[in-house]
mmCIF file of C-alpha atoms in Angstrom:
data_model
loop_
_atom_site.group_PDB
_atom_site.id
_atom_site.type_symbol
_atom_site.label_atom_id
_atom_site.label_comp_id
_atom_site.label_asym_id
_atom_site.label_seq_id
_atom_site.Cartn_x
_atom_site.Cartn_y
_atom_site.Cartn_z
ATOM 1 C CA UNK A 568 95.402 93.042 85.559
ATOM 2 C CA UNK A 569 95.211 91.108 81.982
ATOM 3 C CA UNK A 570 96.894 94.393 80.494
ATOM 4 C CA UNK A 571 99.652 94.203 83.079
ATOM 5 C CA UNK A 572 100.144 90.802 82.358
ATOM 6 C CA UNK A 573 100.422 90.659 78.870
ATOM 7 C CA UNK A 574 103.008 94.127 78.989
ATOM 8 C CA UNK A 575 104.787 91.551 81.320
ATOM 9 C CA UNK A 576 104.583 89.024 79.173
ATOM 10 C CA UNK A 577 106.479 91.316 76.188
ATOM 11 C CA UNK A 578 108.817 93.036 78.498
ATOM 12 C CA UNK A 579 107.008 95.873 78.376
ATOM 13 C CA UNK A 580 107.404 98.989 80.676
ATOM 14 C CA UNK A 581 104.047 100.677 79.589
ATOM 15 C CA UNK A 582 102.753 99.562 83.047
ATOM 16 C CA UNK A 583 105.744 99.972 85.861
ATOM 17 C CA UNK A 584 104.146 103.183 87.249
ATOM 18 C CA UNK A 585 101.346 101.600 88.099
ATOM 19 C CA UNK A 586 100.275 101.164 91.620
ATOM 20 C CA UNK A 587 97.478 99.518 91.893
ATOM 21 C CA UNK A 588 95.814 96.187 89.577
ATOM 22 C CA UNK A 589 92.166 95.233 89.459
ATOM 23 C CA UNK A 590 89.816 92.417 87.698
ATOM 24 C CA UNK A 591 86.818 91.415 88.353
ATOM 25 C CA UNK A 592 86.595 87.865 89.542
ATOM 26 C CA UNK A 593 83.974 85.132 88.647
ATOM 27 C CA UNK A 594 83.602 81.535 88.718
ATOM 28 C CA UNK A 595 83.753 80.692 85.031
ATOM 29 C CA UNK A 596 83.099 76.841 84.846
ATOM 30 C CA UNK A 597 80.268 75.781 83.146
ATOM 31 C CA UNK A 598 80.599 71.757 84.164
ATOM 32 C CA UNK A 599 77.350 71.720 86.874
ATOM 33 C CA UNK A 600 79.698 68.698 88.336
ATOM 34 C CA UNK A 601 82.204 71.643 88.666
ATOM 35 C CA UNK A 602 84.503 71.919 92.131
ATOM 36 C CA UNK A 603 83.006 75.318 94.153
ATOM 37 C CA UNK A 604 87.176 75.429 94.853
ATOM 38 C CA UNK A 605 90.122 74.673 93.082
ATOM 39 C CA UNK A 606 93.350 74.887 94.719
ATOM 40 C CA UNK A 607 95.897 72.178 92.796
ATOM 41 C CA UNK A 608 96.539 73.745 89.514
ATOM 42 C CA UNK A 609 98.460 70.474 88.559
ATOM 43 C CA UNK A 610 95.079 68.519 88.221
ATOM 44 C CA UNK A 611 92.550 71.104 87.532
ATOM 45 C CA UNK A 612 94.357 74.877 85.433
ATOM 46 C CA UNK A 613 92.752 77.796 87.418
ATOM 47 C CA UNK A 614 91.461 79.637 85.335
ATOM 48 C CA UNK A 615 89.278 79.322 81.960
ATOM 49 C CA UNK A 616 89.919 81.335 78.622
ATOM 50 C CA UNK A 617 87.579 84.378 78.558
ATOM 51 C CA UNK A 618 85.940 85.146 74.796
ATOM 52 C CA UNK A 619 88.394 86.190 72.377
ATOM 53 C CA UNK A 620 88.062 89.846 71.763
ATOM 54 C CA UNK A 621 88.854 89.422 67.767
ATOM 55 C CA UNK A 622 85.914 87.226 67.382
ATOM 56 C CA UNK A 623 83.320 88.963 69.636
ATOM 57 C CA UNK A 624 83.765 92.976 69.843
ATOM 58 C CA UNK A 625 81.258 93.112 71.873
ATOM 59 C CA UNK A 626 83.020 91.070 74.722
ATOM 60 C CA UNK A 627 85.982 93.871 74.956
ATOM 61 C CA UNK A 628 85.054 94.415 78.690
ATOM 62 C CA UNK A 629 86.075 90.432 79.540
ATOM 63 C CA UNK A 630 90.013 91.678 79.376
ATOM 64 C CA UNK A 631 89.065 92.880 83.028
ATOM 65 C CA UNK A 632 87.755 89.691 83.873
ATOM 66 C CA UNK A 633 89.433 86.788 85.780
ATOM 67 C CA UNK A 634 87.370 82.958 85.297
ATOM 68 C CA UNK A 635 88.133 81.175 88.139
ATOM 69 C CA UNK A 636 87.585 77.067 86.903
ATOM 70 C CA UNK A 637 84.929 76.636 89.609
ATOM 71 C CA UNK A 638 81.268 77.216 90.161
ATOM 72 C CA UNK A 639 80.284 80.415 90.932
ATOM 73 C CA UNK A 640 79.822 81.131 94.724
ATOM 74 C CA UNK A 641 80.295 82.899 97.656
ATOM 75 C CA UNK A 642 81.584 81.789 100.374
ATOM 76 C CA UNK A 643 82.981 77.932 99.208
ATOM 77 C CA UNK A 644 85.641 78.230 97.814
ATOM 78 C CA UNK A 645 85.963 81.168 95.450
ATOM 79 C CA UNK A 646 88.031 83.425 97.960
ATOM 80 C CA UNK A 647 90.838 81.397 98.548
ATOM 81 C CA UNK A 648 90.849 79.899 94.976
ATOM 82 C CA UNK A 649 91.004 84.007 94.082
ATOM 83 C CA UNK A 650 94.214 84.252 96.386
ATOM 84 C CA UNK A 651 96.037 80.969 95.330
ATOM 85 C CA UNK A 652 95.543 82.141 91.434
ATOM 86 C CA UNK A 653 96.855 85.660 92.377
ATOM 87 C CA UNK A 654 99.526 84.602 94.551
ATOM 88 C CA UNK A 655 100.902 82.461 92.102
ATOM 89 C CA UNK A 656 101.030 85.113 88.865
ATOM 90 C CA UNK A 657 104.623 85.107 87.260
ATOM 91 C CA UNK A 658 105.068 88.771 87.677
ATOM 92 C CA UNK A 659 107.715 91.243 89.430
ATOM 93 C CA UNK A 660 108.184 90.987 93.254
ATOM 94 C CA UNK A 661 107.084 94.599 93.522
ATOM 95 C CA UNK A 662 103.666 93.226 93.194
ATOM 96 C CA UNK A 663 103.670 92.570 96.803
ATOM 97 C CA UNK A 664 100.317 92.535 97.701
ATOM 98 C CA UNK A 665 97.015 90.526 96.524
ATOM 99 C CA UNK A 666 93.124 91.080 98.283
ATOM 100 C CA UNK A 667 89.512 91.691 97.825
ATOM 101 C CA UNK A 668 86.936 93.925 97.555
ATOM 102 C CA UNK A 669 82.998 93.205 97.717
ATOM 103 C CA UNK A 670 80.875 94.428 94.691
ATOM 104 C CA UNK A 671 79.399 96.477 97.000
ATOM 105 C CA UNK A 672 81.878 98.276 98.603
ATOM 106 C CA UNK A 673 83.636 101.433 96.957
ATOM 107 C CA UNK A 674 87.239 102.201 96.975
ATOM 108 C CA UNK A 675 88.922 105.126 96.879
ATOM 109 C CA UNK A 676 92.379 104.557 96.041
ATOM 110 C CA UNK A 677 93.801 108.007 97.070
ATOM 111 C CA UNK A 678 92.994 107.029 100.436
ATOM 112 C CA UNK A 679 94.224 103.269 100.011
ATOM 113 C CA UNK A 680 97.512 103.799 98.919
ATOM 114 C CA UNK A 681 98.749 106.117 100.673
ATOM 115 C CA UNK A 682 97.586 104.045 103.416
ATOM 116 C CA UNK A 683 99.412 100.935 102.364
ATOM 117 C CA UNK A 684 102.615 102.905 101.702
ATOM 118 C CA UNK A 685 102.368 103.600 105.974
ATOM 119 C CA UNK A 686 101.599 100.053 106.473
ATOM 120 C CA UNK A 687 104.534 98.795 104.505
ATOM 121 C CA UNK A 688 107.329 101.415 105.614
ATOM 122 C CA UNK A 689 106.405 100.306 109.062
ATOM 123 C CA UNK A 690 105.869 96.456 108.493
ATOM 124 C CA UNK A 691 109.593 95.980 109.364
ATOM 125 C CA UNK A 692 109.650 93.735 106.604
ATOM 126 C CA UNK A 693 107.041 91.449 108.227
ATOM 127 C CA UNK A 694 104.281 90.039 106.080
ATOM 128 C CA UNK A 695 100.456 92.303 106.046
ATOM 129 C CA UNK A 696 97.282 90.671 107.001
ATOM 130 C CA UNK A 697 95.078 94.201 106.839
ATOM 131 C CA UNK A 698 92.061 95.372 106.459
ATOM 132 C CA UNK A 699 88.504 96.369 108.930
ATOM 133 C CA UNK A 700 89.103 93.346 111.767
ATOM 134 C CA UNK A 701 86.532 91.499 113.392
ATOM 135 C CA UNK A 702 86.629 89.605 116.971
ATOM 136 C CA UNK A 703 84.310 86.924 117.452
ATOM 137 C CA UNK A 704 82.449 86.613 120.584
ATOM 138 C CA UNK A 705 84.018 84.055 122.885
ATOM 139 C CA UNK A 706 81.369 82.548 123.788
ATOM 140 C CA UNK A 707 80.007 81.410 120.873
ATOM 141 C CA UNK A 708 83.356 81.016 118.514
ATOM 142 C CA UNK A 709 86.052 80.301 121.379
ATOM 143 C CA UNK A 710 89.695 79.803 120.639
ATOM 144 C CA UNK A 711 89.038 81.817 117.499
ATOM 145 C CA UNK A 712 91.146 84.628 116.368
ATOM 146 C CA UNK A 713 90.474 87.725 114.766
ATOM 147 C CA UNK A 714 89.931 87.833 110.756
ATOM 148 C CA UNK A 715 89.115 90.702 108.505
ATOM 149 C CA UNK A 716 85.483 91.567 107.743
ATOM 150 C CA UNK A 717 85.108 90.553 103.713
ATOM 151 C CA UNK A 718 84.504 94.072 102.485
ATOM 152 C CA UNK A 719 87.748 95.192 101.723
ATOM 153 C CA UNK A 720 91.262 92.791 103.020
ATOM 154 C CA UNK A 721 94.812 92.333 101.309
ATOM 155 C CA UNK A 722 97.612 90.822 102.722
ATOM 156 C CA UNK A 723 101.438 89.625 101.179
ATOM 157 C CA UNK A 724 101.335 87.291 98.453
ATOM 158 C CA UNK A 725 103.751 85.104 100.288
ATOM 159 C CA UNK A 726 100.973 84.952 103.252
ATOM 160 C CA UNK A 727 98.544 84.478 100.209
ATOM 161 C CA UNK A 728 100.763 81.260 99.207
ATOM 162 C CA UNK A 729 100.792 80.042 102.713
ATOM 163 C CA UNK A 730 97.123 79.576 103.517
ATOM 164 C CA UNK A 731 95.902 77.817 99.960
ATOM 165 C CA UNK A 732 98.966 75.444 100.160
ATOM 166 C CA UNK A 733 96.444 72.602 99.494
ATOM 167 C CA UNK A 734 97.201 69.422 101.654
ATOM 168 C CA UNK A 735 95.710 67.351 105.235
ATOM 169 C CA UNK A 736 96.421 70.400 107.365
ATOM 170 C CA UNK A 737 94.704 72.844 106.208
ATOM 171 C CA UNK A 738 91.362 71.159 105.244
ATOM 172 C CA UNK A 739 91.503 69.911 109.108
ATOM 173 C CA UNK A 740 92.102 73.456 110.414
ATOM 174 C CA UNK A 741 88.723 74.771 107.843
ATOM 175 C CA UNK A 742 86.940 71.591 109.514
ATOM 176 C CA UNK A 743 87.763 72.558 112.920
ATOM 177 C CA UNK A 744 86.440 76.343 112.662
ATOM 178 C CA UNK A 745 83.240 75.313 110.527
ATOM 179 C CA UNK A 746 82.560 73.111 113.499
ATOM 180 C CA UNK A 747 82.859 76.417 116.259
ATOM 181 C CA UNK A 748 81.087 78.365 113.702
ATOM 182 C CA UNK A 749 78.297 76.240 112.821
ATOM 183 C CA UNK A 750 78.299 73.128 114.561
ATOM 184 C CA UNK A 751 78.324 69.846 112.422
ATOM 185 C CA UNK A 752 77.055 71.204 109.213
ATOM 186 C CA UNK A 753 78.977 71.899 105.803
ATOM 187 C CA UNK A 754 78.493 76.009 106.069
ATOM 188 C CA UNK A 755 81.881 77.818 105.380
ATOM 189 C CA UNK A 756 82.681 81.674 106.203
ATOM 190 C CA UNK A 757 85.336 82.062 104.141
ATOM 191 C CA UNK A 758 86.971 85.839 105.526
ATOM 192 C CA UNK A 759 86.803 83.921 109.141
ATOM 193 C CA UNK A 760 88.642 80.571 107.486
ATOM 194 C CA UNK A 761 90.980 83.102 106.051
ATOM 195 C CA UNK A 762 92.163 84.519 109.453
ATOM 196 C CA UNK A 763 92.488 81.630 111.023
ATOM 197 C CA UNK A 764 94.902 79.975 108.172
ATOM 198 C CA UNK A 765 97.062 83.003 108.773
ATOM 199 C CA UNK A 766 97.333 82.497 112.328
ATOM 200 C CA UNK A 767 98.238 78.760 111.546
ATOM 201 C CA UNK A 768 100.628 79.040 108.619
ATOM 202 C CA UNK A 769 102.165 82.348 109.307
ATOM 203 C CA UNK A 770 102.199 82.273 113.671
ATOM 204 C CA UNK A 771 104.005 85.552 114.682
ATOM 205 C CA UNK A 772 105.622 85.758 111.248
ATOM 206 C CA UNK A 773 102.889 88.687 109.903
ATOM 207 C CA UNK A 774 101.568 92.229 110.607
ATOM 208 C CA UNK A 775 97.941 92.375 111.563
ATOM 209 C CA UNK A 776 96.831 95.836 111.072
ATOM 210 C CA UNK A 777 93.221 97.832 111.014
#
């Protein structure tokens, strides 16, 4: 991704075959008073500076690292601070598409992107929500909708834009579902949050797919 970027950045075409961007995400604040999320870049900048390569060799591999300007964590905050940083990258349109992937899960991308080229000829120019789907049991989460499982889920970086628009209506709607999830207490799922802010802020407007 930082590669891409900075061949953006110089008008470079080095990169415009390319078909599919990684990083590795982290939460690179080191302020212990430090937000777990971050989603209004107008207050708080996103991201951190990683080590300068000139002045640390040694630190070459931090070019495929993204620091998110929160605490490190897993499920409060990081994934949707991931998707409003991503979603909001001055590059080409053609970059269409922005998700995640577990640590522990493996990709194969000659199976993924062929598989996304399917999913997007037959979108029908709707926005993607895809990935491995998961239904919750009605009757312990009822009213809930289905989400995809955390492993592996990408969706359209308009959709992305959508659900960490930061504001009264979506902390309500995360406050509502930690309530069916967990009762009154402040644990967060944040792949089940994510469905259900795509449901709100997207209604019929998207492509769910498995």
């Amino acid at each position: 991704l930082q590669e891409y970027l900075q061949a953006s950045r110089m008008n470079s075409t080095e990169h415009e075959n390319c078909q599919l961007l990684y990083t590795f995400v982290v939460g690179g604040a080191t302020d212990p008073n430090a937000p777990t999320e971050n989603l209004n870049p107008d207050d708080r900048p996103l991201t951190v500076a990683n080590k300068n390569d000139e002045d640390d060799p040694e630190e070459a591999p931090e070019r495929d690292i993204v620091r998110l300007n929160i605490k490190e964590n897993m499920e409060t905050g990081k994934t949707p601070t991931w998707f409003k940083y991503a979603s909001s990258l001055e590059i080409p349109p053609e970059v269409n598409l922005v998700g995640k992937i577990d640590t522990d899960a493996v990709l194969f991308p000659d199976v993924l992107l062929p598989a996304i080229e399917n999913i997007l000829a037959s979108s029908g120019g709707q926005m993607v929500y895809a990935g491995s789907p998961m239904v919750p049991k009605l009757d312990k989460l009822r009213g809930m909708r289905r989400y995809m499982q955390g492993g592996l889920y990408f969706m359209d970086r308009e959709l992305a834009q959508r659900i960490t628009e930061d504001g009264e209506e979506r902390s309500a709607i995360i406050a509502h579902y930690q309530r069916i999830h967990k009762g009154d207490d402040d644990h967060r799922h944040e792949d089940m949050e994510t469905g259900q802010l795509v449901n709100h802020f997207a209604g019929g407007e998207y492509l769910l797919v498995s």
